[in-house]
Coordinates of C-alpha atoms in Angstrom, one line a residue:
M8 CA 157.5 61.0 92.7
V9 CA 154.2 62.3 94.1
P10 CA 151.3 61.2 91.9
G11 CA 149.2 64.4 91.5
H12 CA 146.4 64.1 89.1
E13 CA 142.7 65.1 89.0
I14 CA 143.8 68.7 88.8
V15 CA 141.5 71.7 88.6
G16 CA 142.2 75.4 88.5
V17 CA 142.0 78.6 86.5
V18 CA 143.9 79.4 83.3
T19 CA 146.6 82.1 83.9
E20 CA 148.3 82.0 80.5
V21 CA 147.9 80.4 77.1
G22 CA 150.2 79.8 74.2
C23 CA 149.8 81.5 70.8
K24 CA 148.3 78.5 69.2
V25 CA 145.7 77.8 71.9
E26 CA 142.1 78.2 70.5
K27 CA 139.8 76.5 73.1
F28 CA 140.7 78.4 76.3
K29 CA 141.5 81.9 77.5
V30 CA 142.8 83.4 80.7
G31 CA 140.3 83.0 83.5
D32 CA 138.6 79.8 82.3
K33 CA 137.9 77.0 84.8
V34 CA 139.8 73.9 83.6
G35 CA 141.0 70.6 84.6
V36 CA 143.7 68.0 83.7
G37 CA 143.1 64.3 84.4
C38 CA 145.3 61.3 84.1
L39 CA 146.7 62.0 80.7
V40 CA 148.9 64.7 79.2
G41 CA 150.0 63.1 75.9
A42 CA 149.8 60.2 73.4
C43 CA 151.1 59.4 69.9
H44 CA 148.1 61.1 68.0
S45 CA 148.7 58.8 65.0
C46 CA 147.4 55.3 66.1
E47 CA 143.9 53.9 65.8
S48 CA 143.1 54.6 69.4
C49 CA 144.1 58.3 69.2
S50 CA 142.1 58.6 65.9
D51 CA 139.1 57.2 67.8
H52 CA 139.5 59.8 70.6
L53 CA 140.7 57.0 72.9
E54 CA 144.0 58.4 73.9
N55 CA 143.8 56.5 77.2
Y56 CA 144.4 53.2 75.2
C57 CA 147.3 54.5 73.1
S58 CA 150.4 52.3 73.6
K59 CA 152.5 55.5 73.9
L60 CA 150.2 57.4 76.3
I61 CA 151.9 59.9 78.7
L62 CA 150.4 59.9 82.2
T63 CA 150.2 63.1 84.2
Y64 CA 152.9 62.0 86.6
N65 CA 156.1 60.0 86.5
M66 CA 156.3 59.2 82.8
P67 CA 158.8 60.3 80.0
N68 CA 157.5 63.4 78.1
H69 CA 158.0 64.1 74.5
D70 CA 161.0 66.3 75.3
G71 CA 162.7 63.7 77.5
T72 CA 161.7 65.2 80.8
R73 CA 159.4 63.4 83.2
T74 CA 155.8 64.5 84.0
Y75 CA 155.4 65.8 87.5
G76 CA 151.7 66.0 88.1
G77 CA 149.8 68.8 89.7
Y78 CA 151.0 69.1 93.3
S79 CA 152.3 72.6 92.5
D80 CA 151.2 76.2 92.2
T81 CA 151.1 76.0 88.4
M82 CA 151.0 73.4 85.7
V83 CA 151.5 73.5 81.9
A84 CA 149.6 71.1 79.7
P85 CA 148.9 70.6 76.0
E86 CA 145.5 72.1 75.0
R87 CA 144.2 68.6 73.8
Y88 CA 144.6 67.3 77.4
V89 CA 142.8 70.2 79.1
V90 CA 139.0 70.0 79.8
R91 CA 136.6 72.8 80.4
I92 CA 134.9 72.8 83.8
P93 CA 131.2 73.9 83.5
D94 CA 130.5 77.1 85.5
N95 CA 127.9 75.4 87.7
L96 CA 130.3 72.8 89.0
P97 CA 132.4 73.6 92.1
L98 CA 136.1 73.1 91.4
A99 CA 136.9 71.0 94.4
A100 CA 134.0 68.6 94.1
V101 CA 134.5 68.1 90.4
A102 CA 138.2 67.3 90.6
P103 CA 137.7 63.6 91.4
L104 CA 135.5 63.2 88.3
L105 CA 138.6 63.6 86.2
C106 CA 139.6 60.1 87.2
A107 CA 136.9 58.4 89.3
G108 CA 134.1 60.0 87.3
I109 CA 135.3 59.0 83.9
T110 CA 136.3 55.6 85.2
V111 CA 132.6 54.8 85.9
Y112 CA 131.0 56.9 83.2
S113 CA 132.9 55.3 80.3
P114 CA 131.9 51.7 80.9
L115 CA 128.3 52.7 81.7
K116 CA 128.1 54.2 78.2
Y117 CA 130.3 51.7 76.3
F118 CA 128.7 48.5 77.7
G119 CA 125.1 49.7 77.2
F120 CA 124.3 50.2 80.9
T121 CA 122.4 53.4 80.3
Q122 CA 119.5 51.9 78.4
P123 CA 116.0 52.3 80.0
G124 CA 115.0 49.3 82.1
T125 CA 118.6 48.3 82.8
H126 CA 119.5 47.0 86.2
I127 CA 123.1 47.3 87.2
G128 CA 125.1 46.4 90.3
I129 CA 128.0 48.5 91.7
V130 CA 130.4 46.6 93.9
G131 CA 132.1 48.8 96.6
L132 CA 131.1 52.1 98.2
G133 CA 134.2 54.2 98.0
G134 CA 135.7 56.8 95.7
L135 CA 134.7 55.0 92.6
G136 CA 131.5 53.4 93.8
H137 CA 129.8 56.5 95.1
V138 CA 130.2 58.4 91.9
G139 CA 129.2 55.3 90.0
V140 CA 125.8 55.3 91.8
K141 CA 125.3 59.0 91.1
F142 CA 126.1 58.7 87.4
A143 CA 124.0 55.5 86.9
K144 CA 121.0 57.1 88.6
A145 CA 121.5 60.2 86.5
F146 CA 121.1 57.9 83.5
G147 CA 117.9 56.7 84.9
V148 CA 118.7 53.0 85.5
K149 CA 118.1 50.8 88.4
V150 CA 121.1 50.5 90.8
T151 CA 121.9 47.9 93.4
L152 CA 124.9 48.7 95.6
I153 CA 126.8 45.5 96.6
S154 CA 128.9 45.7 99.7
T155 CA 130.4 43.5 102.5
S156 CA 129.3 46.1 105.0
P157 CA 125.6 46.2 106.1
S158 CA 126.3 49.5 107.8
K159 CA 126.5 51.2 104.4
K160 CA 122.9 50.6 103.4
K161 CA 121.6 53.8 104.7
E162 CA 124.3 55.8 103.0
A163 CA 123.8 54.0 99.7
I164 CA 120.0 54.3 99.5
G165 CA 119.3 57.4 101.6
H166 CA 122.1 59.7 100.5
L167 CA 123.3 58.4 97.1
G168 CA 120.0 57.2 95.8
A169 CA 120.6 53.5 95.1
D170 CA 117.4 51.6 94.6
S171 CA 118.5 48.6 96.7
F172 CA 121.4 47.3 98.8
L173 CA 122.9 43.8 98.7
V174 CA 125.2 42.4 101.4
S175 CA 127.6 40.1 99.6
R176 CA 128.4 38.1 102.7
D177 CA 124.7 37.3 103.3
P178 CA 123.9 34.0 101.5
E179 CA 120.2 34.5 101.6
Q180 CA 120.4 38.0 100.0
M181 CA 122.8 36.7 97.3
Q182 CA 120.5 33.8 96.6
A183 CA 117.5 36.0 96.2
A184 CA 119.3 38.3 93.7
L185 CA 120.6 35.5 91.4
G186 CA 120.2 36.3 87.7
T187 CA 118.7 39.8 88.3
M188 CA 121.3 42.2 86.9
D189 CA 122.2 43.2 83.4
G190 CA 125.7 44.4 84.3
I191 CA 128.0 45.0 87.3
L192 CA 130.7 47.6 87.8
D193 CA 133.3 46.1 90.2
T194 CA 135.2 49.0 91.8
V195 CA 137.0 46.9 94.5
S196 CA 140.8 46.7 94.5
A197 CA 141.0 44.1 97.3
I198 CA 141.1 40.4 96.5
H199 CA 137.6 39.0 96.3
P200 CA 135.8 36.1 94.5
L201 CA 134.2 36.8 91.2
L202 CA 131.9 33.7 91.2
P203 CA 129.2 35.2 93.4
L204 CA 129.1 38.3 91.3
L205 CA 128.7 36.3 88.1
G206 CA 125.8 34.5 89.7
L207 CA 124.0 37.8 90.0
L208 CA 124.1 38.4 86.2
K209 CA 121.3 37.5 83.8
N210 CA 122.3 35.5 80.7
N211 CA 124.5 37.7 78.5
G212 CA 125.3 39.9 81.5
K213 CA 128.6 41.7 81.8
L214 CA 130.9 42.1 84.8
I215 CA 133.3 45.0 84.3
L216 CA 136.4 45.2 86.4
L217 CA 137.5 48.7 87.4
G218 CA 139.7 47.9 90.5
V219 CA 143.1 46.4 90.3
P220 CA 143.9 43.8 93.1
E221 CA 147.5 43.0 94.0
K222 CA 147.0 39.4 92.9
P223 CA 145.1 38.2 89.7
H224 CA 141.5 37.1 90.0
E225 CA 140.5 33.5 89.6
L226 CA 138.2 33.3 86.6
P227 CA 135.5 30.6 86.8
A228 CA 135.1 29.6 83.1
F229 CA 132.1 27.4 83.6
S230 CA 130.0 30.2 85.0
L231 CA 130.8 32.3 81.9
I232 CA 130.0 29.6 79.5
T233 CA 126.6 28.5 80.9
G234 CA 125.2 32.0 80.7
R235 CA 127.2 33.5 77.9
K236 CA 128.5 36.0 80.4
T237 CA 131.3 38.5 79.9
V238 CA 134.1 39.7 82.1
A239 CA 135.8 42.8 80.9
G240 CA 137.9 45.7 82.1
S241 CA 137.8 49.5 81.5
G242 CA 140.2 52.3 82.3
I243 CA 139.3 56.0 82.4
G244 CA 138.4 57.5 79.0
G245 CA 139.6 59.6 76.1
M246 CA 139.6 63.4 76.2
K247 CA 136.4 63.8 74.1
E248 CA 134.5 61.5 76.4
T249 CA 136.0 63.1 79.5
Q250 CA 134.6 66.5 78.4
E251 CA 131.2 64.8 77.6
M252 CA 131.2 63.3 81.1
L253 CA 131.8 66.8 82.7
D254 CA 129.0 68.3 80.6
F255 CA 126.7 65.5 81.6
A256 CA 127.7 66.0 85.3
A257 CA 126.9 69.7 85.0
K258 CA 123.4 69.0 83.5
H259 CA 122.6 66.4 86.2
N260 CA 124.4 68.0 89.1
V261 CA 126.8 65.1 89.7
T262 CA 129.8 65.8 91.9
A263 CA 132.0 63.8 94.2
D264 CA 131.6 63.7 98.0
I265 CA 134.8 65.2 99.2
E266 CA 136.8 66.6 102.2
V267 CA 139.1 69.5 101.3
V268 CA 142.4 69.5 103.2
P269 CA 145.5 71.7 103.2
M270 CA 148.8 70.4 101.8
D271 CA 150.3 70.0 105.3
Y272 CA 147.5 67.6 106.2
V273 CA 148.5 65.0 103.6
N274 CA 150.3 62.6 105.9
T275 CA 147.2 62.5 108.2
A276 CA 145.0 62.1 105.2
L277 CA 147.0 59.1 104.1
E278 CA 146.7 57.5 107.6
R279 CA 142.9 58.1 107.5
L280 CA 142.7 56.7 104.0
A281 CA 144.3 53.5 105.1
K282 CA 141.6 53.2 107.7
A283 CA 138.8 54.0 105.2
D284 CA 138.1 57.1 107.2
V285 CA 137.0 59.4 104.4
R286 CA 133.7 60.1 102.6
Y287 CA 134.8 59.6 99.9
Q288 CA 137.8 61.4 98.6
F289 CA 140.3 63.9 99.9
V290 CA 141.0 67.0 97.7
I291 CA 144.1 69.0 98.5
D292 CA 143.7 72.8 98.4
I293 CA 147.2 73.6 97.0
G294 CA 146.4 77.1 96.0
N295 CA 145.3 78.4 99.4
T296 CA 148.0 76.3 101.2
L297 CA 150.7 78.1 99.2
S298 CA 149.1 81.5 99.5
A299 CA 149.1 81.1 103.3
T300 CA 152.8 80.3 103.4
K301 CA 153.9 83.4 101.4
P302 CA 155.2 86.3 103.4

């Protein structure tokens, strides 16, 4: 199964009951294509937390077939799980927002990290982290990028607009930043200690986990108790919030930094991805790849 999601394109056909879209509209499909529509989560427009959610790829569909994602020339999806792409957003650069974008946007909103005067940290400068900085700055909050790599400072501040940069392996920098942040979005999926990050939080601060390491984190309870701090998780967002995120991105000109590649470059892209040789996400141009192969 090839996990194609974060799909964008143009509507070519609609069913007789479709009301929100017409042929020619720019649209996208993210991580979800179904849910139960009767539980509390679905009623609250949080289909992503439905216990019977249907992911865009490799999950049983309502009709018993499996979902196959978007690595194809066409895709059929229920109207509820299709979002409108604002006209001023380029399709390729908006595609990653359908997963990475909503993954950072949702916790920024839910945990109150968009309030004036808020100082947040973002751990990791990759596919999630770089759009996290962009969205946080669009909300007008102070952002510190936290990384193990000092070489990323120029990129974080000069290109992405972070207010400051913190090297997590530098004891002096970490000591100076103790108790300065209201919240942290941790985008890293590699194993790493949480204790130093908890130290950066003010009392009542929140550490939100967005990455999924192969092994469970160690949770230092005493550090939570002494400052009434919170460790929580967050995963993508519901369809209503995903559309809200795209509209916000259009208003503030937030897009992902991408490299567009043809389908036959995928193996090379995966090799480069393993070496972290991408700024910051590959986007596969399936439409033009297939057009070039037709006689």
